[in-house]
Amino acid sequence: MVFNFIKKKALKKIVESVKLSALSTDYTFEFRTVGIVLEKSEVGAIEKLVQQLQKIGVERHKIHVLVYDAETLVKDMSGVHSYKMSDFDQTGNSIKQEVKSFVEQPFDLLISYYTQDVAPLLWVTAKSVAKFKVGVSTVLNKVNHFSLDFAVLNAEDYMRNLNRYVEILKTKNN
């Protein structure tokens, strides 16, 4: 219990210190590789998010999912990994290879699909080297390039709005 408190404090400190890099001026908003980070209460949305991403041309094997605190819920799901507080050390670094690989993957898009400021979720978003990070406005917005305003998450609405705004950003970028 005390260790978890220390770990959470270390994770929060790291999140606060991380600076979000600006989007590259030549960023095209073409999504070939996508990472999704979410908490266990949203595991049911994984397949809907994947389906919506496939509709816009993202291949299934290029969609990677990381779920916080849901080891037993995702053990049989392809391309889905889980992590928990015990996967961090007291300095706030991940000791789990799947988490390290996820944050080091330069995804074209990272979807932060959670509505609460939970330190391990924020840590993954903040540490990710994804080119474009999209989250929900109720979450600490300094970790995302763009935030969608949702009181209740719905995968279809989330992706529909994301696609709408991406189309606007594409026209502004040209």
mmCIF file of N, CA, C and O in Angstrom, residues 12 58 70 164:
data_model
loop_
_atom_site.group_PDB
_atom_site.id
_atom_site.type_symbol
_atom_site.label_atom_id
_atom_site.label_comp_id
_atom_site.label_asym_id
_atom_site.label_seq_id
_atom_site.Cartn_x
_atom_site.Cartn_y
_atom_site.Cartn_z
ATOM 1 N N LYS A 12 3.066 10.734 -11.039
ATOM 2 C CA LYS A 12 2.509 12.088 -11.191
ATOM 3 C C LYS A 12 3.609 13.117 -11.419
ATOM 4 O O LYS A 12 3.456 14.031 -12.223
ATOM 5 N N VAL A 58 -6.991 1.649 -41.213
ATOM 6 C CA VAL A 58 -5.912 1.155 -40.361
ATOM 7 C C VAL A 58 -6.022 -0.370 -40.294
ATOM 8 O O VAL A 58 -7.085 -0.905 -39.982
ATOM 9 N N ALA A 70 -6.278 -4.623 -15.986
ATOM 10 C CA ALA A 70 -7.253 -5.560 -16.548
ATOM 11 C C ALA A 70 -6.615 -6.849 -17.034
ATOM 12 O O ALA A 70 -7.034 -7.402 -18.033
ATOM 13 N N ARG A 164 -14.036 13.755 -37.863
ATOM 14 C CA ARG A 164 -14.535 15.070 -38.307
ATOM 15 C C ARG A 164 -13.482 16.152 -38.056
ATOM 16 O O ARG A 164 -13.167 16.954 -38.937
#
